[in-house]
């Protein structure tokens, strides 16, 4: 499979595929004219690389993990990388879950509020993060009282 075909099959750019190769994440054979030719399993490899990059794992760490071909070849260093990255992703997941819960609470409140979606002045209470409607009246001149 040529580089353009791999890019189309994976949604990665040609430049990204070249970068993966430069970083030791992906391997390509070369034709006599120097064109890259990838194995059929390259699609799965690129999908895995992109997934790892999305988690924030640096390309150097991904390259280290790619070197193990079987469970018997996993080194203590690779295990340490896996444990550290698992802990980092878990912490990010917990932080995202907290943010999600706050948004859910806010939406629940807004969905039951008669003023939701109006231009009424709103403030946020520090303890819950849920907006509350400010109580003020406006005179005919536009000044608040």
Backbone as ProteinMPNN parsed JSONL, in Angstrom:
{"seq_chain_A": "XXXXXXXXXXXXXXXXXXXXXXXXXXXXXXXXXXXXXXXXXXXXXXXXXXXXXXXXXXXXXXXXXXXXXXXXXXXXXXXXXXXXXXXXXXXXXXXXXXXXXXXXXXXXXXXXXXXXXXXXXXXXXXXXXXXXXXXXXXXXXXXXX", "coords_chain_A": {"N_chain_A": [[0.847, -1.167, 0.0], [0.617, 2.174, -0.882], [1.731, 5.442, 0.274], [-0.222, 7.474, -0.061], [-2.542, 5.96, -0.329], [-2.642, 4.772, 2.187], [-2.977, 7.034, 3.744], [-5.53, 7.857, 2.897], [-7.019, 5.619, 3.712], [-6.819, 5.752, 6.484], [-7.337, 8.338, 7.311], [-5.34, 9.935, 8.148], [-2.865, 12.455, 7.507], [-0.576, 12.669, 4.737], [1.79, 13.868, 5.498], [1.685, 13.422, 8.285], [1.977, 10.645, 8.339], [4.569, 10.386, 7.338], [5.912, 11.646, 9.421], [5.332, 9.841, 11.531], [6.853, 7.71, 10.666], [9.439, 8.841, 10.741], [9.7, 9.122, 13.482], [9.903, 6.555, 14.312], [7.611, 5.115, 14.684], [6.158, 3.877, 12.734], [6.668, 1.651, 10.053], [7.994, 1.487, 6.786], [8.576, -0.154, 3.738], [10.832, 0.394, 1.008], [10.548, 1.193, -2.433], [12.537, 0.528, -5.403], [12.654, 3.054, -6.528], [12.41, 4.656, -4.36], [9.929, 5.121, -3.218], [7.514, 4.882, -0.577], [6.22, 1.865, 0.75], [3.681, 0.273, 2.396], [2.791, -2.302, 4.735], [-0.152, -4.417, 4.86], [-1.231, -4.395, 7.435], [-0.723, -1.883, 8.301], [-2.75, 0.004, 8.45], [-4.151, -0.626, 10.811], [-2.036, -0.193, 12.562], [-1.565, 2.58, 12.265], [-4.022, 3.568, 13.154], [-3.858, 2.787, 15.858], [-1.585, 4.232, 16.678], [-2.508, 6.874, 16.337], [-4.582, 6.879, 18.199], [-3.124, 6.57, 20.573], [-1.624, 8.934, 20.511], [-3.687, 10.788, 20.791], [-4.312, 10.453, 23.451], [-2.381, 11.864, 24.608], [0.072, 10.785, 24.926], [3.532, 10.912, 24.473], [5.374, 10.805, 21.356], [7.841, 9.502, 21.539], [7.499, 7.775, 23.712], [5.474, 6.183, 22.7], [6.856, 4.964, 20.626], [8.628, 3.378, 22.098], [6.832, 1.579, 23.233], [5.873, 0.34, 20.951], [7.911, -1.303, 20.235], [7.743, -3.723, 21.602], [6.848, -6.906, 20.793], [5.555, -9.111, 21.741], [3.962, -10.329, 24.747], [5.931, -11.406, 26.302], [8.116, -9.9, 25.742], [7.926, -7.448, 26.96], [9.436, -4.892, 28.666], [10.678, -3.851, 31.944], [10.899, -1.057, 31.862], [9.064, -0.37, 29.832], [6.732, -1.276, 31.053], [6.64, 0.516, 33.18], [6.191, 2.901, 31.803], [3.659, 2.347, 30.754], [2.152, 2.068, 33.137], [2.46, 4.67, 34.223], [1.302, 6.277, 32.219], [-1.262, 5.225, 32.231], [-2.123, 6.04, 34.774], [-2.036, 8.82, 34.403], [-3.961, 9.199, 32.36], [-6.198, 8.219, 33.683], [-6.456, 10.136, 35.74], [-7.044, 12.392, 34.178], [-9.449, 11.534, 33.113], [-11.036, 11.411, 35.435], [-11.055, 14.132, 36.124], [-12.392, 15.155, 33.893], [-14.836, 13.876, 34.255], [-15.758, 15.161, 36.541], [-16.094, 17.779, 35.577], [-18.031, 17.245, 33.645], [-20.156, 16.433, 35.303], [-20.705, 18.845, 36.578], [-21.584, 20.412, 34.409], [-23.854, 18.922, 33.741], [-25.397, 19.305, 36.047], [-25.758, 22.064, 35.844], [-27.21, 22.213, 33.429], [-29.495, 20.749, 34.177], [-30.546, 22.485, 36.088], [-30.985, 24.778, 34.486], [-32.832, 23.792, 32.652], [-35.109, 23.634, 34.19], [-35.623, 26.175, 34.926], [-37.574, 29.114, 34.701], [-36.504, 31.332, 33.487], [-34.565, 30.508, 31.755], [-32.493, 30.889, 29.001], [-33.217, 33.47, 28.543], [-32.513, 37.012, 28.523], [-31.964, 37.706, 31.093], [-30.143, 38.975, 33.869], [-27.442, 37.119, 35.18], [-25.731, 35.319, 37.712], [-23.07, 33.391, 39.212], [-23.044, 30.96, 41.684], [-20.509, 30.314, 44.006], [-20.178, 27.875, 45.34], [-21.675, 25.83, 44.034], [-21.54, 26.249, 41.306], [-23.721, 26.688, 39.778], [-25.788, 28.789, 37.886], [-27.503, 31.628, 39.176], [-30.374, 33.707, 39.145], [-30.052, 37.158, 39.134], [-31.434, 39.57, 41.34], [-32.864, 42.368, 40.428], [-34.303, 45.453, 39.477], [-35.323, 47.268, 36.6], [-35.457, 50.598, 35.644], [-37.422, 52.896, 33.647], [-35.51, 54.388, 32.391], [-33.46, 52.741, 32.038], [-31.678, 52.346, 34.055], [-30.431, 50.449, 36.75], [-32.029, 49.536, 39.811]], "CA_chain_A": [[0.0, 0.0, 0.0], [1.395, 3.41, -0.987], [1.465, 6.398, 1.342], [-1.501, 8.139, -0.309], [-3.604, 4.997, -0.027], [-2.693, 4.638, 3.643], [-3.563, 8.281, 4.249], [-6.966, 7.787, 2.623], [-7.615, 4.552, 4.519], [-6.773, 6.052, 7.918], [-7.696, 9.719, 7.611], [-4.119, 10.663, 8.52], [-2.26, 13.155, 6.378], [0.686, 12.107, 4.25], [2.829, 14.434, 6.373], [1.634, 12.713, 9.566], [2.543, 9.308, 8.133], [6.027, 10.558, 7.258], [6.354, 11.943, 10.793], [5.299, 8.586, 12.29], [8.015, 6.93, 10.241], [10.633, 9.518, 11.28], [9.734, 8.905, 14.927], [10.031, 5.129, 14.585], [6.302, 4.577, 15.04], [5.61, 3.182, 11.583], [7.738, 1.211, 9.16], [7.652, 1.325, 5.374], [9.611, -0.626, 2.822], [11.041, 1.352, -0.087], [10.7, 0.65, -3.779], [13.809, 0.984, -5.972], [12.595, 4.496, -6.8], [12.35, 5.365, -3.084], [8.572, 5.319, -2.708], [7.153, 4.087, 0.588], [5.2, 0.832, 0.592], [3.302, -0.173, 3.732], [2.132, -3.597, 4.861], [-1.603, -4.305, 5.014], [-1.59, -4.098, 8.829], [-0.361, -0.494, 8.604], [-3.967, 0.742, 8.803], [-4.346, -0.853, 12.248], [-0.934, 0.459, 13.268], [-1.801, 4.027, 12.264], [-5.155, 3.811, 14.057], [-3.345, 2.652, 17.227], [-0.691, 5.378, 16.915], [-3.334, 8.077, 16.491], [-5.287, 6.763, 19.471], [-2.15, 6.842, 21.631], [-1.304, 10.362, 20.468], [-4.837, 11.52, 21.325], [-4.288, 10.397, 24.917], [-1.318, 12.752, 25.068], [1.316, 10.031, 25.051], [4.534, 11.43, 23.533], [5.761, 9.859, 20.303], [8.967, 8.675, 21.994], [6.947, 6.713, 24.557], [4.757, 5.274, 21.802], [7.879, 4.181, 19.922], [9.109, 2.35, 23.029], [5.788, 0.565, 23.367], [5.744, -0.377, 19.674], [9.003, -2.274, 20.097], [7.426, -5.041, 22.166], [6.055, -7.674, 19.836], [4.752, -10.082, 22.483], [3.92, -10.045, 26.177], [7.207, -11.843, 26.878], [9.147, -8.916, 25.426], [7.682, -6.186, 27.652], [10.502, -4.611, 29.629], [10.242, -3.062, 33.102], [10.76, 0.337, 31.432], [7.797, -0.254, 29.118], [5.675, -1.411, 32.061], [6.591, 1.78, 33.921], [5.536, 3.869, 30.918], [2.24, 1.992, 30.698], [1.554, 2.429, 34.429], [2.432, 6.131, 34.354], [0.314, 6.819, 31.29], [-2.581, 4.813, 32.725], [-2.445, 6.933, 35.894], [-2.298, 10.151, 33.853], [-5.241, 9.166, 31.656], [-7.224, 8.053, 34.718], [-6.629, 11.442, 36.384], [-7.743, 13.248, 33.219], [-10.814, 11.022, 33.042], [-11.729, 11.851, 36.649], [-11.265, 15.579, 35.999], [-13.445, 15.345, 32.891], [-16.093, 13.432, 34.867], [-16.181, 16.235, 37.442], [-16.587, 18.864, 34.723], [-19.284, 16.766, 33.05], [-21.184, 16.48, 36.347], [-21.082, 20.255, 36.781], [-22.403, 20.818, 33.272], [-25.144, 18.247, 33.884], [-26.11, 20.031, 37.097], [-26.137, 23.358, 35.29], [-28.281, 21.989, 32.457], [-30.693, 20.375, 34.93], [-31.075, 23.722, 36.66], [-31.475, 25.645, 33.418], [-34.018, 23.187, 32.042], [-36.265, 23.844, 35.065], [-35.716, 27.601, 35.218], [-38.428, 29.843, 33.756], [-35.715, 32.374, 32.827], [-33.509, 29.912, 30.931], [-32.423, 31.362, 27.627], [-33.589, 34.881, 28.43], [-31.374, 37.903, 28.737], [-31.926, 38.104, 32.503], [-28.795, 38.985, 34.444], [-27.175, 35.893, 35.933], [-24.452, 35.209, 38.407], [-22.774, 32.01, 39.545], [-22.683, 30.752, 43.082], [-19.187, 29.696, 44.057], [-20.174, 26.516, 45.867], [-22.26, 24.838, 43.14], [-21.276, 26.513, 39.901], [-24.998, 26.814, 39.092], [-26.154, 30.197, 37.798], [-28.728, 32.075, 39.832], [-30.827, 34.962, 38.557], [-29.872, 38.319, 40.002], [-32.69, 40.272, 41.575], [-32.79, 43.81, 40.278], [-35.346, 45.97, 38.599], [-34.823, 48.274, 35.675], [-36.378, 51.72, 35.461], [-37.642, 53.219, 32.234], [-34.314, 55.006, 31.818], [-32.463, 51.692, 31.84], [-30.789, 52.252, 35.213], [-30.832, 49.44, 37.724], [-32.295, 50.054, 41.152]], "C_chain_A": [[0.897, 1.236, 0.0], [0.938, 4.409, 0.068], [0.123, 7.118, 1.161], [-2.684, 7.238, 0.008], [-3.763, 4.815, 1.48], [-3.316, 5.881, 4.267], [-5.076, 8.266, 4.057], [-7.648, 6.771, 3.53], [-7.709, 4.906, 5.996], [-7.277, 7.443, 8.283], [-6.513, 10.545, 8.085], [-3.595, 11.391, 7.288], [-0.984, 12.432, 5.958], [1.826, 12.605, 5.131], [2.856, 13.724, 7.719], [2.255, 11.325, 9.433], [4.063, 9.375, 8.028], [6.608, 10.833, 8.641], [6.376, 10.663, 11.634], [6.503, 7.722, 11.935], [9.302, 7.529, 10.8], [10.812, 9.236, 12.769], [9.868, 7.429, 15.304], [8.721, 4.471, 14.98], [5.728, 3.675, 13.957], [6.757, 2.826, 10.653], [7.191, 1.07, 7.741], [8.854, 0.753, 4.646], [9.736, 0.435, 1.734], [11.152, 0.605, -1.409], [12.063, 1.1, -4.301], [13.827, 2.483, -6.269], [12.427, 5.317, -5.52], [10.96, 5.61, -2.529], [8.294, 4.383, -1.532], [6.066, 3.081, 0.215], [4.949, 0.25, 1.978], [2.624, -1.532, 3.675], [0.637, -3.381, 5.082], [-2.01, -3.962, 6.445], [-1.24, -2.666, 9.231], [-1.582, 0.338, 8.985], [-4.224, 0.602, 10.301], [-3.26, -0.157, 13.061], [-1.164, 1.969, 13.365], [-2.969, 4.369, 13.19], [-4.694, 3.77, 15.511], [-2.456, 3.845, 17.589], [-1.514, 6.637, 17.168], [-4.109, 8.057, 17.804], [-4.344, 7.092, 20.627], [-1.783, 8.325, 21.669], [-2.442, 11.201, 21.041], [-4.87, 11.493, 22.849], [-3.227, 11.319, 25.484], [0.009, 12.051, 25.259], [2.32, 10.568, 24.041], [4.972, 10.36, 22.532], [6.93, 8.978, 20.723], [8.486, 7.524, 22.867], [6.191, 5.696, 23.706], [5.75, 4.387, 21.066], [8.422, 3.075, 20.818], [8.091, 1.228, 23.171], [5.638, -0.26, 22.095], [6.799, -1.471, 19.527], [8.665, -3.64, 20.672], [6.448, -5.76, 21.239], [5.2, -8.743, 20.518], [4.826, -9.736, 23.961], [5.228, -10.433, 26.855], [8.316, -10.818, 26.669], [8.966, -7.587, 26.143], [8.732, -6.007, 28.738], [9.938, -3.865, 30.839], [10.055, -1.581, 32.747], [9.428, 0.55, 30.712], [6.618, -0.373, 30.08], [5.527, -0.117, 32.849], [5.896, 2.859, 33.093], [4.036, 3.602, 30.879], [1.541, 2.38, 31.997], [1.42, 3.945, 34.574], [1.371, 6.743, 33.445], [-1.101, 6.431, 31.698], [-3.029, 5.737, 33.852], [-2.789, 8.335, 35.385], [-3.659, 10.204, 33.169], [-6.392, 9.023, 32.657], [-7.504, 9.383, 35.416], [-7.378, 12.401, 35.459], [-9.205, 12.831, 33.09], [-11.619, 11.495, 34.248], [-12.016, 13.351, 36.596], [-12.383, 15.869, 35.001], [-14.801, 14.927, 33.454], [-16.639, 14.496, 35.813], [-16.766, 17.397, 36.646], [-17.929, 18.481, 34.107], [-20.416, 16.841, 34.065], [-21.638, 17.914, 36.602], [-21.935, 20.776, 35.632], [-23.791, 20.181, 33.352], [-26.0, 18.953, 34.922], [-26.615, 21.373, 36.58], [-27.295, 23.204, 34.304], [-29.581, 21.597, 33.145], [-31.356, 21.609, 35.512], [-31.708, 24.59, 35.574], [-32.736, 25.095, 32.763], [-35.266, 23.368, 32.896], [-36.486, 25.313, 35.383], [-36.614, 28.302, 34.208], [-37.662, 30.918, 32.987], [-34.632, 31.823, 31.907], [-33.598, 30.426, 29.504], [-32.865, 32.798, 27.442], [-32.366, 35.724, 28.694], [-31.301, 38.396, 30.174], [-30.499, 38.04, 33.013], [-28.614, 37.729, 35.273], [-25.826, 35.992, 36.603], [-24.257, 33.752, 38.763], [-22.439, 31.912, 41.015], [-21.407, 29.946, 43.123], [-19.24, 28.24, 44.475], [-20.718, 25.486, 44.893], [-21.908, 25.034, 41.685], [-22.544, 26.675, 39.09], [-25.396, 28.277, 39.054], [-27.442, 30.47, 38.566], [-29.095, 33.418, 39.241], [-30.661, 36.077, 39.57], [-31.208, 39.017, 40.166], [-32.433, 41.763, 41.507], [-33.916, 44.231, 39.366], [-34.747, 47.054, 37.736], [-35.874, 49.357, 35.518], [-36.531, 51.999, 33.983], [-36.44, 53.876, 31.596], [-33.224, 53.977, 31.591], [-31.528, 51.544, 33.004], [-31.318, 51.209, 36.174], [-31.066, 50.086, 39.059], [-32.077, 48.989, 42.182]], "O_chain_A": [[1.831, 1.328, 0.797], [-0.116, 4.239, 0.68], [-0.591, 7.344, 2.139], [-3.698, 7.688, 0.542], [-4.88, 4.717, 1.986], [-4.096, 5.781, 5.214], [-5.819, 8.629, 4.969], [-8.729, 7.031, 4.057], [-8.594, 4.409, 6.692], [-7.609, 7.698, 9.441], [-6.665, 11.727, 8.392], [-3.857, 10.98, 6.157], [-0.395, 11.681, 6.735], [2.729, 11.839, 5.47], [3.934, 13.449, 8.247], [2.981, 10.883, 10.324], [4.765, 8.519, 8.567], [7.668, 10.314, 8.991], [7.334, 10.425, 12.37], [7.097, 7.082, 12.803], [10.166, 6.796, 11.282], [11.937, 9.125, 13.257], [9.94, 7.095, 16.486], [8.723, 3.381, 15.552], [4.902, 2.807, 14.239], [7.699, 3.6, 10.485], [6.074, 0.597, 7.532], [9.997, 1.129, 4.906], [8.849, 1.271, 1.565], [11.762, -0.461, -1.496], [12.688, 1.972, -3.698], [14.887, 3.109, -6.264], [12.314, 6.541, -5.584], [10.816, 6.238, -1.481], [8.771, 3.249, -1.494], [5.13, 3.389, -0.523], [5.873, -0.207, 2.65], [1.965, -1.87, 2.692], [0.212, -2.286, 5.45], [-3.031, -3.305, 6.65], [-1.441, -2.28, 10.382], [-1.462, 1.283, 9.764], [-4.484, 1.592, 10.985], [-3.533, 0.401, 14.123], [-0.977, 2.562, 14.428], [-2.907, 5.352, 13.928], [-5.091, 4.617, 16.312], [-2.569, 4.399, 18.683], [-1.242, 7.38, 18.111], [-4.275, 9.093, 18.448], [-4.721, 7.81, 21.553], [-1.647, 8.904, 22.748], [-2.197, 12.211, 21.702], [-5.399, 12.412, 23.472], [-3.17, 11.539, 26.694], [0.975, 12.667, 25.709], [1.995, 10.672, 22.858], [4.944, 9.166, 22.829], [7.007, 7.822, 20.308], [9.01, 6.414, 22.771], [6.258, 4.494, 23.959], [5.512, 3.19, 20.901], [8.652, 1.958, 20.355], [8.46, 0.054, 23.222], [5.309, -1.444, 22.164], [6.607, -2.439, 18.792], [9.26, -4.635, 20.257], [5.359, -5.263, 20.951], [4.23, -9.226, 19.934], [5.665, -8.936, 24.375], [5.595, -9.848, 27.875], [9.343, -10.866, 27.347], [9.776, -6.679, 25.956], [8.896, -6.857, 29.613], [8.843, -3.308, 30.768], [9.154, -0.926, 33.272], [8.742, 1.543, 30.958], [5.624, 0.34, 29.943], [4.41, 0.301, 33.153], [5.104, 3.639, 33.622], [3.236, 4.533, 30.963], [0.454, 2.958, 31.965], [0.377, 4.439, 35.003], [0.627, 7.63, 33.864], [-2.035, 7.216, 31.531], [-4.181, 6.168, 33.884], [-3.724, 8.964, 35.88], [-4.424, 11.146, 33.375], [-7.442, 9.642, 32.487], [-8.662, 9.722, 35.658], [-8.252, 13.142, 35.911], [-10.091, 13.678, 32.971], [-12.759, 11.933, 34.098], [-13.1, 13.79, 36.98], [-13.225, 16.735, 35.242], [-15.812, 15.563, 33.157], [-17.85, 14.707, 35.878], [-17.813, 17.936, 37.003], [-18.851, 19.295, 34.055], [-21.521, 17.267, 33.727], [-22.824, 18.164, 36.817], [-22.903, 21.503, 35.857], [-24.792, 20.836, 33.062], [-27.192, 19.174, 34.704], [-27.751, 21.767, 36.844], [-28.251, 23.978, 34.341], [-30.654, 22.055, 32.751], [-32.575, 21.765, 35.439], [-32.83, 25.075, 35.728], [-33.613, 25.862, 32.364], [-36.378, 23.265, 32.379], [-37.46, 25.654, 36.054], [-36.451, 28.12, 33.001], [-38.125, 31.369, 31.94], [-33.859, 32.592, 31.336], [-34.661, 30.395, 28.884], [-32.892, 33.3, 26.318], [-31.307, 35.207, 29.049], [-30.645, 39.401, 30.448], [-29.735, 37.152, 32.633], [-29.526, 37.317, 35.99], [-24.91, 36.659, 36.122], [-25.185, 32.954, 38.63], [-21.64, 32.693, 41.532], [-21.241, 28.996, 42.358], [-18.427, 27.441, 44.011], [-20.259, 24.344, 44.917], [-21.969, 24.086, 40.902], [-22.489, 26.789, 37.866], [-25.35, 28.951, 40.083], [-28.351, 29.641, 38.597], [-28.213, 34.193, 38.873], [-31.079, 35.955, 40.721], [-32.019, 39.05, 39.241], [-31.854, 42.348, 42.422], [-34.418, 43.434, 38.572], [-33.762, 47.687, 38.117], [-37.047, 49.064, 35.286], [-35.841, 51.4, 33.158], [-36.35, 53.922, 30.369], [-32.181, 54.291, 31.018], [-30.644, 50.688, 32.963], [-32.527, 51.103, 36.382], [-30.401, 51.058, 39.418], [-32.252, 49.238, 43.375]]}, "name": "protein", "num_of_chains": 1, "seq": "XXXXXXXXXXXXXXXXXXXXXXXXXXXXXXXXXXXXXXXXXXXXXXXXXXXXXXXXXXXXXXXXXXXXXXXXXXXXXXXXXXXXXXXXXXXXXXXXXXXXXXXXXXXXXXXXXXXXXXXXXXXXXXXXXXXXXXXXXXXXXXXXX"}
